[in-house]
Amino acid sequence: MNASTLRVVRAALVAAAAAVTALVAALVLGGAVTEKIIPGLGDAGALTRWGLPFSRLVMDLAAALTVGVLLAAAALLPVTGAGGSG
């Protein structure tokens, strides 16, 4: 890998870590991961309380990445005609 690729990978890892940190802070400070006692309903469990928001974060990041890559490919790739000339 060259230096520019490492820079992009490092930026992606920093962005992912920031997203996870923001999610954990929002879940804890917002009270979303505290056990709620509702009479007549069982608790879903800690795995569901933490897993659902994390899986949603991964899904949203993957969707944004997919749309971004498709838009970048549509905007940055050169347009060539049927004969190969631009």
Short mmCIF file of C-alpha atoms in Angstrom, two decimals:
data_model
loop_
_atom_site.label_atom_id
_atom_site.label_comp_id
_atom_site.label_asym_id
_atom_site.label_seq_id
_atom_site.Cartn_x
_atom_site.Cartn_y
_atom_site.Cartn_z
CA MET A 1 0.00 0.00 0.00
CA ASN A 2 1.21 3.48 -0.75
CA ALA A 3 1.02 6.53 1.50
CA SER A 4 -2.23 7.90 0.09
CA THR A 5 -4.03 4.59 0.57
CA LEU A 6 -2.83 4.40 4.16
CA ARG A 7 -4.05 7.94 4.73
CA VAL A 8 -7.53 7.05 3.43
CA VAL A 9 -7.67 3.88 5.54
CA ARG A 10 -6.56 5.83 8.62
CA ALA A 11 -9.23 8.48 8.00
CA ALA A 12 -11.88 5.79 7.59
CA LEU A 13 -10.85 4.14 10.84
CA VAL A 14 -10.93 7.46 12.68
CA ALA A 15 -14.39 8.21 11.27
CA ALA A 16 -15.68 4.77 12.28
CA ALA A 17 -14.26 5.15 15.79
CA ALA A 18 -15.87 8.58 16.09
CA ALA A 19 -19.22 7.16 14.97
CA VAL A 20 -19.05 4.34 17.51
CA THR A 21 -18.01 6.75 20.27
CA ALA A 22 -20.87 9.10 19.43
CA LEU A 23 -23.32 6.18 19.37
CA VAL A 24 -22.20 4.86 22.76
CA ALA A 25 -22.37 8.35 24.27
CA ALA A 26 -25.86 8.92 22.85
CA LEU A 27 -27.11 5.53 24.06
CA VAL A 28 -25.75 5.98 27.58
CA LEU A 29 -26.62 9.65 28.02
CA GLY A 30 -30.02 9.25 26.40
CA GLY A 31 -30.92 6.27 28.55
CA ALA A 32 -31.59 3.94 25.63
CA VAL A 33 -29.59 1.06 27.08
CA THR A 34 -31.03 1.14 30.57
CA GLU A 35 -33.32 -1.72 31.48
CA LYS A 36 -36.93 -0.64 31.26
CA ILE A 37 -39.43 -2.45 33.43
CA ILE A 38 -42.83 -2.57 31.78
CA PRO A 39 -45.44 -4.64 33.61
CA GLY A 40 -46.46 -7.64 31.56
CA LEU A 41 -43.58 -7.48 29.09
CA GLY A 42 -40.27 -9.24 29.36
CA ASP A 43 -36.96 -7.47 28.81
CA ALA A 44 -35.30 -8.07 25.45
CA GLY A 45 -31.88 -8.33 27.07
CA ALA A 46 -28.64 -6.42 26.95
CA LEU A 47 -27.55 -7.95 23.64
CA THR A 48 -30.64 -6.56 21.91
CA ARG A 49 -30.43 -3.17 23.63
CA TRP A 50 -26.84 -2.70 22.44
CA GLY A 51 -26.88 -4.81 19.27
CA LEU A 52 -29.80 -3.16 17.50
CA PRO A 53 -28.32 0.37 17.51
CA PHE A 54 -24.88 -0.94 16.47
CA SER A 55 -26.33 -2.97 13.61
CA ARG A 56 -28.32 0.09 12.53
CA LEU A 57 -25.11 2.18 12.63
CA VAL A 58 -23.31 -0.36 10.43
CA MET A 59 -26.24 -0.45 8.01
CA ASP A 60 -26.42 3.36 7.75
CA LEU A 61 -22.65 3.70 7.27
CA ALA A 62 -22.66 1.00 4.59
CA ALA A 63 -25.55 2.70 2.79
CA ALA A 64 -23.82 6.08 2.87
CA LEU A 65 -20.59 4.51 1.64
CA THR A 66 -22.39 2.75 -1.20
CA VAL A 67 -24.16 5.91 -2.37
CA GLY A 68 -20.95 7.92 -2.08
CA VAL A 69 -18.93 5.44 -4.12
CA LEU A 70 -21.62 5.24 -6.80
CA LEU A 71 -21.85 9.04 -7.05
CA ALA A 72 -18.07 9.35 -7.17
CA ALA A 73 -17.88 6.73 -9.91
CA ALA A 74 -20.59 8.46 -11.92
CA ALA A 75 -19.00 11.88 -11.55
CA LEU A 76 -15.30 11.05 -11.81
CA LEU A 77 -15.05 8.30 -14.41
CA PRO A 78 -14.37 9.52 -17.93
CA VAL A 79 -17.15 9.23 -20.47
CA THR A 80 -16.11 7.36 -23.62
CA GLY A 81 -18.08 6.83 -26.78
CA ALA A 82 -18.72 3.58 -28.59
CA GLY A 83 -15.55 4.02 -30.66
CA GLY A 84 -13.40 4.60 -27.62
CA SER A 85 -12.95 8.32 -28.19
CA GLY A 86 -13.95 10.84 -25.49
#
